[in-house]
Tab-separated table of N, CA and C in Angstrom:
chain	number	residue	atom	x	y	z
A	6	MET	N	152.553	48.781	-6.693
A	6	MET	CA	152.465	49.004	-7.989
A	6	MET	C	152.848	49.364	-9.223
A	7	LYS	N	153.280	48.207	-10.046
A	7	LYS	CA	154.524	48.756	-10.985
A	7	LYS	C	153.144	49.465	-12.423
A	8	VAL	N	153.422	50.507	-12.768
A	8	VAL	CA	153.343	51.238	-13.518
A	8	VAL	C	153.471	51.111	-14.975
A	9	PRO	N	152.610	50.970	-16.147
A	9	PRO	CA	153.199	50.234	-17.552
A	9	PRO	C	154.430	50.922	-17.916
A	10	ILE	N	154.457	50.365	-19.322
A	10	ILE	CA	155.854	51.609	-19.921
A	10	ILE	C	155.162	52.512	-20.829
A	11	GLU	N	153.766	52.079	-20.976
A	11	GLU	CA	153.158	53.129	-22.274
A	11	GLU	C	152.709	54.062	-21.736
A	12	ILE	N	152.164	54.409	-19.919
A	12	ILE	CA	151.890	55.138	-19.609
A	12	ILE	C	153.494	56.283	-18.953
A	13	LYS	N	154.707	55.646	-18.988
A	13	LYS	CA	155.974	56.304	-18.945
A	13	LYS	C	156.081	57.073	-19.754
A	14	ALA	N	155.983	56.210	-20.775
A	14	ALA	CA	156.333	57.195	-21.673
A	14	ALA	C	155.555	57.981	-22.763
A	15	ASP	N	154.364	57.610	-22.466
A	15	ASP	CA	153.634	59.293	-22.310
A	15	ASP	C	153.731	60.343	-21.329
A	16	ILE	N	153.849	60.185	-20.103
A	16	ILE	CA	154.113	60.651	-19.593
A	16	ILE	C	155.534	61.863	-19.725
A	17	LEU	N	156.548	61.043	-20.039
A	17	LEU	CA	157.767	61.956	-20.748
A	17	LEU	C	156.926	62.490	-22.151
A	18	LYS	N	156.391	62.046	-23.092
A	18	LYS	CA	156.266	62.598	-24.221
A	18	LYS	C	156.060	63.642	-23.985
A	19	THR	N	154.659	64.326	-23.061
A	19	THR	CA	154.124	65.037	-22.379
A	19	THR	C	154.884	66.358	-22.231
A	20	ALA	N	155.988	65.592	-20.985
A	20	ALA	CA	157.048	66.604	-20.610
A	20	ALA	C	157.807	67.352	-21.981
A	21	MET	N	157.632	66.278	-22.711
A	21	MET	CA	158.979	66.969	-23.579
A	21	MET	C	158.358	67.592	-24.679
A	22	GLN	N	156.977	67.745	-24.888
A	22	GLN	CA	156.110	68.821	-25.811
A	22	GLN	C	156.147	69.752	-25.268
A	23	GLU	N	156.096	69.919	-23.681
A	23	GLU	CA	156.005	71.505	-22.672
A	23	GLU	C	157.432	71.664	-23.527
A	24	ASP	N	158.530	70.984	-23.012
A	24	ASP	CA	159.661	71.116	-22.679
A	24	ASP	C	159.816	71.892	-24.190
A	25	ARG	N	159.202	71.622	-25.901
A	25	ARG	CA	159.339	72.054	-26.959
A	25	ARG	C	158.644	73.463	-27.184
A	26	SER	N	157.493	73.484	-26.083
A	26	SER	CA	156.432	74.986	-26.531
A	26	SER	C	157.494	76.103	-25.481
A	27	GLU	N	158.107	75.549	-24.418
A	27	GLU	CA	158.911	76.331	-23.635
A	27	GLU	C	160.182	77.142	-24.654
A	28	ILE	N	160.763	76.264	-25.174
A	28	ILE	CA	161.716	76.642	-26.075
A	28	ILE	C	161.281	77.355	-27.148
A	29	ARG	N	159.966	77.355	-27.940
A	29	ARG	CA	159.630	78.152	-29.068
A	29	ARG	C	159.429	79.458	-28.456
A	30	ILE	N	158.628	79.448	-27.093
A	30	ILE	CA	158.125	80.833	-26.851
A	30	ILE	C	159.492	81.751	-26.303
A	31	ILE	N	160.849	81.122	-25.447
A	31	ILE	CA	161.743	81.963	-25.405
A	31	ILE	C	162.613	82.374	-26.294
A	32	LYS	N	162.729	81.706	-27.825
A	32	LYS	CA	163.304	82.107	-29.094
A	32	LYS	C	162.541	83.146	-29.637
A	33	GLY	N	161.153	82.835	-29.249
A	33	GLY	CA	160.009	84.168	-29.470
A	33	GLY	C	160.008	85.352	-29.116
A	34	ARG	N	160.473	84.946	-27.654
A	34	ARG	CA	160.904	86.988	-26.602
A	34	ARG	C	162.112	87.204	-26.906
A	35	ILE	N	163.188	86.444	-27.948
A	35	ILE	CA	164.193	86.936	-27.910
A	35	ILE	C	164.065	87.624	-28.994
A	36	TYR	N	163.411	87.402	-30.436
A	36	TYR	CA	163.268	87.437	-31.417
A	36	TYR	C	162.545	89.067	-30.753
A	37	TYR	N	161.525	89.320	-30.320
A	37	TYR	CA	160.499	90.095	-29.769
A	37	TYR	C	161.320	91.104	-29.528
A	38	ILE	N	162.249	91.091	-28.391
A	38	ILE	CA	163.105	91.977	-27.453
A	38	ILE	C	163.670	92.805	-28.596
A	39	CYS	N	164.373	91.846	-29.460
A	39	CYS	CA	165.611	92.531	-30.553
A	39	CYS	C	164.745	93.285	-31.091
A	40	SER	N	163.501	93.186	-32.010
A	40	SER	CA	162.765	94.208	-32.604
A	40	SER	C	162.006	95.125	-32.057
A	41	PHE	N	161.584	95.363	-31.009
A	41	PHE	CA	161.018	96.345	-29.845
A	41	PHE	C	161.923	96.831	-29.027
A	42	LEU	N	162.972	96.694	-28.642
A	42	LEU	CA	164.105	97.517	-28.450
A	42	LEU	C	164.468	98.640	-29.517
A	43	THR	N	165.048	98.004	-31.081
A	43	THR	CA	165.722	98.515	-32.198
A	43	THR	C	164.676	99.182	-32.055
A	44	ALA	N	163.415	99.056	-32.296
A	44	ALA	CA	162.480	100.487	-32.851
A	44	ALA	C	162.149	100.767	-31.629
A	45	SER	N	162.453	100.436	-30.681
A	45	SER	CA	162.152	101.818	-29.231
A	45	SER	C	163.011	102.752	-29.181
A	46	SER	N	164.512	102.554	-29.608
A	46	SER	CA	165.317	103.338	-29.706
A	46	SER	C	165.421	103.737	-30.665
A	47	PHE	N	165.028	103.803	-31.629
A	47	PHE	CA	164.695	104.935	-33.228
A	47	PHE	C	163.430	105.780	-32.971
A	48	ALA	N	162.437	105.286	-32.194
A	48	ALA	CA	161.469	106.472	-31.686
A	48	ALA	C	162.012	106.781	-30.527
A	49	VAL	N	162.136	106.955	-29.790
A	49	VAL	CA	163.042	107.566	-29.036
A	49	VAL	C	164.161	109.065	-29.573
A	50	THR	N	164.951	108.184	-30.024
A	50	THR	CA	165.607	109.126	-30.996
A	50	THR	C	164.770	109.883	-31.882
A	51	ALA	N	163.848	109.870	-32.308
A	51	ALA	CA	163.049	110.586	-32.866
A	51	ALA	C	162.188	112.137	-31.771
A	52	PHE	N	162.225	111.213	-30.958
A	52	PHE	CA	161.177	112.144	-30.006
A	52	PHE	C	161.883	113.107	-29.768
A	53	ILE	N	163.102	112.688	-29.042
A	53	ILE	CA	164.174	113.846	-28.254
A	53	ILE	C	164.530	114.623	-29.588
A	54	PHE	N	164.633	114.299	-30.573
A	54	PHE	CA	165.233	115.407	-31.755
A	54	PHE	C	164.399	115.913	-32.366
A	55	GLY	N	163.683	115.249	-32.590
A	55	GLY	CA	162.709	115.490	-33.978
A	55	GLY	C	163.079	116.658	-35.275
A	56	ASN	N	162.469	118.174	-34.730
A	56	ASN	CA	163.338	118.908	-35.177
A	56	ASN	C	164.066	119.792	-35.137
A	57	GLN	N	164.907	119.450	-34.327
A	57	GLN	CA	165.714	120.408	-33.555
A	57	GLN	C	166.750	120.493	-34.460
A	58	GLN	N	167.391	122.117	-33.805
A	58	GLN	CA	168.307	122.496	-34.720
A	58	GLN	C	169.889	121.652	-34.470
A	59	LYS	N	170.930	122.014	-35.105
A	59	LYS	CA	172.161	121.503	-34.323
A	59	LYS	C	172.663	122.546	-33.316
A	60	LEU	N	172.238	123.484	-32.925
A	60	LEU	CA	172.753	124.133	-31.630
A	60	LEU	C	172.118	122.704	-30.119
A	61	VAL	N	170.757	122.540	-30.578
A	61	VAL	CA	170.163	122.072	-29.583
A	61	VAL	C	170.755	120.378	-29.534
A	62	PHE	N	170.829	120.206	-30.459
A	62	PHE	CA	171.330	118.722	-30.826
A	62	PHE	C	172.984	118.786	-29.965
A	63	MET	N	173.643	119.321	-30.394
A	63	MET	CA	174.997	119.659	-29.217
A	63	MET	C	174.367	119.534	-27.855
A	64	GLU	N	173.984	119.992	-27.314
A	64	GLU	CA	174.094	120.074	-26.040
A	64	GLU	C	172.885	118.575	-25.491
A	65	ASN	N	172.465	118.222	-26.357
A	65	ASN	CA	171.811	117.216	-25.946
A	65	ASN	C	172.537	115.362	-26.641
A	66	ARG	N	174.320	116.115	-26.725
A	66	ARG	CA	174.711	114.706	-27.378
A	66	ARG	C	174.895	113.328	-25.891
A	67	LEU	N	175.692	114.244	-25.400
A	67	LEU	CA	175.925	113.045	-23.803
A	67	LEU	C	174.740	112.115	-23.581
A	68	PHE	N	173.121	112.909	-23.534
A	68	PHE	CA	172.164	112.426	-23.023
A	68	PHE	C	172.167	111.443	-24.350
A	69	PHE	N	171.866	111.519	-25.534
A	69	PHE	CA	171.374	111.094	-26.798
A	69	PHE	C	171.858	109.037	-26.487
A	70	LEU	N	173.882	109.684	-26.269
A	70	LEU	CA	174.586	108.727	-25.893
A	70	LEU	C	174.244	107.912	-24.516
A	71	LEU	N	173.883	108.340	-23.685
A	71	LEU	CA	173.880	107.828	-22.766
A	71	LEU	C	172.468	106.580	-23.198
A	72	ILE	N	171.639	107.302	-23.712
A	72	ILE	CA	170.344	106.607	-23.733
A	72	ILE	C	171.082	104.955	-24.745
A	73	GLU	N	171.445	105.459	-25.962
A	73	GLU	CA	171.765	104.424	-26.644
A	73	GLU	C	172.307	103.478	-26.080
A	74	VAL	N	173.514	103.786	-25.856
A	74	VAL	CA	174.113	102.875	-24.493
A	74	VAL	C	173.242	101.905	-23.400
A	75	SER	N	172.370	102.945	-23.157
A	75	SER	CA	171.386	101.478	-22.525
A	75	SER	C	170.613	100.645	-22.950
A	76	PHE	N	170.125	101.033	-24.423
A	76	PHE	CA	169.748	100.271	-25.071
A	76	PHE	C	169.963	99.317	-25.300
A	77	ILE	N	171.050	99.416	-25.417
A	77	ILE	CA	172.217	98.296	-26.098
A	77	ILE	C	172.320	97.633	-24.966
A	78	MET	N	172.613	98.122	-23.571
A	78	MET	CA	173.040	97.003	-22.559
A	78	MET	C	171.733	96.391	-22.489
A	79	LEU	N	170.724	96.970	-22.164
A	79	LEU	CA	169.309	96.346	-21.887
A	79	LEU	C	169.210	95.062	-22.653
A	80	LEU	N	169.516	95.318	-24.327
A	80	LEU	CA	169.519	94.465	-24.958
A	80	LEU	C	170.404	93.147	-24.703
A	81	TRP	N	171.647	93.023	-24.534
A	81	TRP	CA	172.751	92.201	-24.251
A	81	TRP	C	171.818	91.442	-22.441
A	82	ALA	N	171.753	92.334	-21.871
A	82	ALA	CA	170.741	91.642	-20.027
A	82	ALA	C	169.769	90.918	-20.811
A	83	LEU	N	168.806	91.033	-21.184
A	83	LEU	CA	167.900	90.345	-21.849
A	83	LEU	C	168.570	89.403	-22.315
A	84	PHE	N	169.306	89.529	-23.335
A	84	PHE	CA	169.422	88.380	-24.232
A	84	PHE	C	170.320	87.255	-23.339
A	85	ALA	N	171.044	87.695	-22.428
A	85	ALA	CA	172.115	86.643	-22.057
A	85	ALA	C	170.870	86.055	-20.704
A	86	ARG	N	169.769	86.808	-20.025
A	86	ARG	CA	169.397	86.182	-19.441
A	86	ARG	C	168.198	84.851	-19.929
A	87	LEU	N	167.327	85.476	-21.316
A	87	LEU	CA	167.142	84.222	-22.355
A	87	LEU	C	167.801	83.250	-22.963
A	88	LYS	N	168.860	83.514	-23.045
A	88	LYS	CA	169.633	82.422	-23.405
A	88	LYS	C	169.945	81.437	-22.374
A	89	THR	N	170.289	81.523	-21.003
A	89	THR	CA	170.477	80.828	-19.814
A	89	THR	C	168.705	79.913	-19.765
A	90	ASP	N	167.737	80.803	-19.788
A	90	ASP	CA	166.815	80.103	-19.906
A	90	ASP	C	166.623	79.277	-20.972
A	91	LEU	N	166.957	79.272	-22.097
A	91	LEU	CA	166.778	78.655	-23.485
A	91	LEU	C	167.306	76.938	-23.319
A	92	THR	N	168.592	77.302	-22.906
A	92	THR	CA	170.067	76.754	-22.347
A	92	THR	C	169.380	75.481	-21.608
A	93	ASN	N	168.747	76.186	-20.839
A	93	ASN	CA	168.414	75.261	-19.507
A	93	ASN	C	166.799	74.551	-20.176
A	94	ALA	N	166.370	74.829	-20.928
A	94	ALA	CA	165.300	73.853	-21.571
A	94	ALA	C	165.714	73.206	-22.291
A	95	ARG	N	166.667	73.429	-22.934
A	95	ARG	CA	167.309	72.602	-23.806
A	95	ARG	C	167.615	70.799	-23.567
A	96	LYS	N	168.705	71.786	-22.278
A	96	LYS	CA	169.145	70.441	-21.617
A	96	LYS	C	167.846	69.456	-20.543
A	97	CYS	N	166.815	70.077	-19.880
A	97	CYS	CA	165.792	69.301	-19.784
A	97	CYS	C	165.158	68.507	-20.646
A	98	LEU	N	164.606	69.175	-21.802
A	98	LEU	CA	164.562	68.107	-23.004
A	98	LEU	C	165.508	67.300	-23.280
A	99	GLN	N	166.658	67.627	-23.578
A	99	GLN	CA	167.317	66.211	-23.611
A	99	GLN	C	167.781	65.046	-22.815
A	100	ALA	N	167.485	65.754	-21.580
A	100	ALA	CA	167.503	64.669	-20.124
A	100	ALA	C	166.213	63.780	-20.410
A	101	ARG	N	164.697	64.468	-20.976
A	101	ARG	CA	164.118	63.567	-20.741
A	101	ARG	C	164.087	62.253	-22.328
A	102	GLU	N	164.872	63.016	-23.256
A	102	GLU	CA	164.922	62.023	-24.164
A	102	GLU	C	165.605	61.174	-24.127
A	103	LYS	N	166.393	61.523	-23.213
A	103	LYS	CA	167.462	60.139	-22.824
A	103	LYS	C	166.760	58.899	-21.754
A	104	LEU	N	165.493	59.724	-21.273
A	104	LEU	CA	165.081	58.532	-20.218
A	104	LEU	C	164.372	57.925	-20.981
A	105	ILE	N	163.672	58.702	-22.116
A	105	ILE	CA	162.927	57.825	-23.228
A	105	ILE	C	163.531	56.683	-23.922
A	106	ARG	N	164.707	57.028	-24.111
A	106	ARG	CA	165.311	56.215	-24.810
A	106	ARG	C	165.960	54.990	-23.912
A	107	GLU	N	165.732	54.939	-22.550
A	107	GLU	CA	165.837	53.960	-21.597
A	107	GLU	C	164.632	53.551	-20.904
A	108	LEU	N	163.921	53.846	-21.136
A	108	LEU	CA	162.646	53.059	-20.825
A	108	LEU	C	162.489	51.115	-20.738
A	109	ASN	N	162.167	50.450	-20.097
A	109	ASN	CA	161.702	48.896	-20.448
A	109	ASN	C	161.102	48.376	-19.778
A	110	ASP	N	160.682	47.922	-20.195
A	110	ASP	CA	159.615	46.767	-19.254
A	110	ASP	C	160.054	46.113	-18.104
A	111	LYS	N	161.367	45.951	-17.979
A	111	LYS	CA	161.978	45.101	-16.841
A	111	LYS	C	161.981	46.321	-15.308
A	112	ASP	N	162.076	47.530	-15.953
A	112	ASP	CA	162.438	48.763	-14.970
A	112	ASP	C	161.824	48.468	-14.085
A	113	GLU	N	161.800	48.496	-12.484
A	113	GLU	CA	160.953	48.447	-11.522
A	113	GLU	C	160.526	49.836	-11.020
A	114	LYS	N	161.967	50.268	-10.583
A	114	LYS	CA	162.206	51.753	-10.111
A	114	LYS	C	160.996	52.724	-11.030
A	115	PRO	N	160.692	53.424	-9.722
A	115	PRO	CA	159.415	54.621	-10.459
A	115	PRO	C	160.173	55.675	-11.332
A	116	LEU	N	159.224	56.303	-12.190
A	116	LEU	CA	159.538	57.033	-13.216
A	116	LEU	C	159.536	58.677	-12.456
A	117	ASP	N	161.382	59.136	-13.154
A	117	ASP	CA	160.938	60.985	-12.231
A	117	ASP	C	160.865	61.785	-13.297
A	118	PRO	N	160.130	62.386	-13.717
A	118	PRO	CA	160.031	63.179	-14.858
A	118	PRO	C	160.991	63.791	-14.866
A	119	PHE	N	161.046	64.545	-14.157
A	119	PHE	CA	161.743	65.916	-13.599
A	119	PHE	C	164.155	65.832	-13.112
A	120	PRO	N	164.396	64.368	-14.287
A	120	PRO	CA	166.060	64.193	-13.724
A	120	PRO	C	166.177	65.369	-13.268
A	121	ASP	N	167.763	64.996	-12.687
A	121	ASP	CA	168.559	66.630	-12.534
A	121	ASP	C	169.408	66.539	-14.167
A	122	ALA	N	169.447	67.908	-14.758
A	122	ALA	CA	169.772	67.944	-16.163
A	122	ALA	C	170.855	68.983	-16.184
A	123	SER	N	171.494	69.711	-15.416
A	123	SER	CA	172.447	70.013	-14.855
A	123	SER	C	173.762	69.996	-15.737
A	124	LYS	N	173.728	68.386	-15.165
A	124	LYS	CA	175.105	67.720	-16.078
A	124	LYS	C	175.302	67.471	-17.531
A	125	GLU	N	174.012	67.648	-18.141
A	125	GLU	CA	173.490	67.050	-19.840
A	125	GLU	C	174.306	68.130	-20.201
A	126	LYS	N	174.970	67.859	-21.285
A	126	LYS	CA	176.187	67.985	-22.378
A	126	LYS	C	175.090	68.660	-23.600
A	127	LEU	N	174.940	69.560	-23.788
A	127	LEU	CA	173.955	70.129	-25.264
A	127	LEU	C	174.327	69.544	-26.240
A	128	THR	N	173.932	69.019	-26.841
A	128	THR	CA	173.910	68.255	-28.826
A	128	THR	C	173.497	69.904	-29.802
A	129	ILE	N	171.996	70.419	-28.971
A	129	ILE	CA	171.488	71.658	-30.176
A	129	ILE	C	171.805	73.045	-29.597
A	130	THR	N	172.580	73.614	-30.380
A	130	THR	CA	172.816	75.094	-29.413
A	130	THR	C	172.539	76.185	-30.611
A	131	GLU	N	171.831	76.803	-29.926
A	131	GLU	CA	171.358	78.089	-30.317
A	131	GLU	C	172.196	79.189	-31.021
A	132	ASN	N	173.097	79.179	-31.310
A	132	ASN	CA	174.363	79.960	-32.289
A	132	ASN	C	173.134	81.048	-32.965
A	133	GLY	N	172.413	80.919	-33.498
A	133	GLY	CA	172.262	81.605	-34.843
A	133	GLY	C	171.437	83.077	-34.101
A	134	LEU	N	170.603	82.705	-33.045
A	134	LEU	CA	170.010	83.981	-32.373
A	134	LEU	C	171.437	85.079	-31.718
A	135	TYR	N	172.475	84.377	-31.519
A	135	TYR	CA	173.568	85.607	-31.658
A	135	TYR	C	173.386	86.997	-32.844
A	136	TRP	N	173.323	86.056	-33.841
A	136	TRP	CA	173.431	86.854	-34.840
A	136	TRP	C	172.316	87.786	-35.087
A	137	VAL	N	170.980	87.557	-34.443
A	137	VAL	CA	169.786	88.355	-34.136
A	137	VAL	C	170.643	89.569	-33.216
A	138	VAL	N	170.905	89.510	-32.081
A	138	VAL	CA	171.176	90.358	-31.205
A	138	VAL	C	172.239	91.377	-31.909
A	139	PHE	N	172.825	90.632	-32.515
A	139	PHE	CA	174.498	91.556	-33.132
A	139	PHE	C	173.878	92.381	-34.055
A	140	LEU	N	172.691	91.893	-34.757
A	140	LEU	CA	172.818	93.056	-35.974
A	140	LEU	C	171.393	93.640	-35.452
A	141	ALA	N	171.361	93.688	-34.151
A	141	ALA	CA	170.189	94.650	-33.820
A	141	ALA	C	170.820	95.762	-32.428
A	142	SER	N	172.126	95.227	-32.105
A	142	SER	CA	172.973	95.906	-31.797
A	142	SER	C	173.492	96.701	-32.229
A	143	LEU	N	174.062	95.946	-33.813
A	143	LEU	CA	174.970	96.857	-34.993
A	143	LEU	C	174.127	98.020	-35.324
A	144	ALA	N	172.555	97.319	-35.152
A	144	ALA	CA	171.999	98.708	-36.185
A	144	ALA	C	171.818	100.337	-35.111
A	145	LEU	N	171.767	99.900	-33.983
A	145	LEU	CA	172.033	100.706	-32.815
A	145	LEU	C	173.328	101.275	-32.991
A	146	ILE	N	174.451	100.972	-33.256
A	146	ILE	CA	175.524	101.573	-33.145
A	146	ILE	C	175.636	102.393	-34.404
A	147	LEU	N	175.127	101.299	-35.864
A	147	LEU	CA	175.092	102.933	-36.854
A	147	LEU	C	174.201	104.055	-36.698
A	148	LYS	N	173.426	103.631	-36.014
A	148	LYS	CA	172.312	104.932	-35.869
A	148	LYS	C	172.892	105.847	-34.821
A	149	ILE	N	174.136	105.546	-33.654
A	149	ILE	CA	174.161	106.536	-33.037
A	149	ILE	C	175.804	107.116	-33.859
A	150	CYS	N	176.073	106.510	-34.763
A	150	CYS	CA	176.997	107.225	-35.816
A	150	CYS	C	176.521	108.111	-36.423
A	151	VAL	N	175.457	107.174	-37.052
A	151	VAL	CA	175.002	108.712	-38.235
A	151	VAL	C	174.653	109.812	-36.819
A	152	VAL	N	173.995	109.828	-35.877
A	152	VAL	CA	173.681	110.850	-35.255
A	152	VAL	C	174.747	111.582	-34.597
A	153	TRP	N	175.064	111.140	-34.178
A	153	TRP	CA	176.725	111.152	-33.663
A	153	TRP	C	177.873	112.533	-34.790
A	154	PHE	N	177.229	112.011	-35.540
A	154	PHE	CA	178.088	112.715	-36.494
A	154	PHE	C	177.686	113.494	-37.895
A	155	ARG	N	175.959	113.879	-37.246
A	155	ARG	CA	175.411	114.536	-38.125
A	155	ARG	C	175.886	116.284	-37.932
A	156	VAL	N	176.487	116.259	-36.606
A	156	VAL	CA	176.749	117.477	-36.338
A	156	VAL	C	177.683	118.351	-37.293
A	157	ILE	N	178.950	117.154	-37.921
A	157	ILE	CA	180.180	117.650	-39.006
A	157	ILE	C	180.051	118.149	-40.150
A	158	GLU	N	178.497	117.718	-40.158
A	158	GLU	CA	177.870	117.928	-41.696
A	158	GLU	C	177.809	119.919	-41.860
């Protein structure tokens, strides 16, 4: 039985809507992780040092540095994983957009709404997300410098 082009187009449009939703969710997770880890780092620093004297701070300096570096590493590791997912979601969206452009009435072969998107060349990149992660990392590094050199005063 031949499937009408309208049904094929509806299937592809629905899949494209799901891809767009997934892209928005992944970008939202990146923003959330950046803000959550940055705020968590400040909260952990306040909890560890609180109202301690400089002598106690000197004993905890390396522990503090280890915690802060682990926050930065966690931030970038999670970002790298989510960025890969975002890239793959974008590739799937582009592959489906290509399928919808190639639809025609004379095509007799069945529709495959899940094409191989591994060889897709991305036309839209999310380079702005690097700024978000970079600024979160910068805030953590500046906090390290301020707390670390607080002993010099």
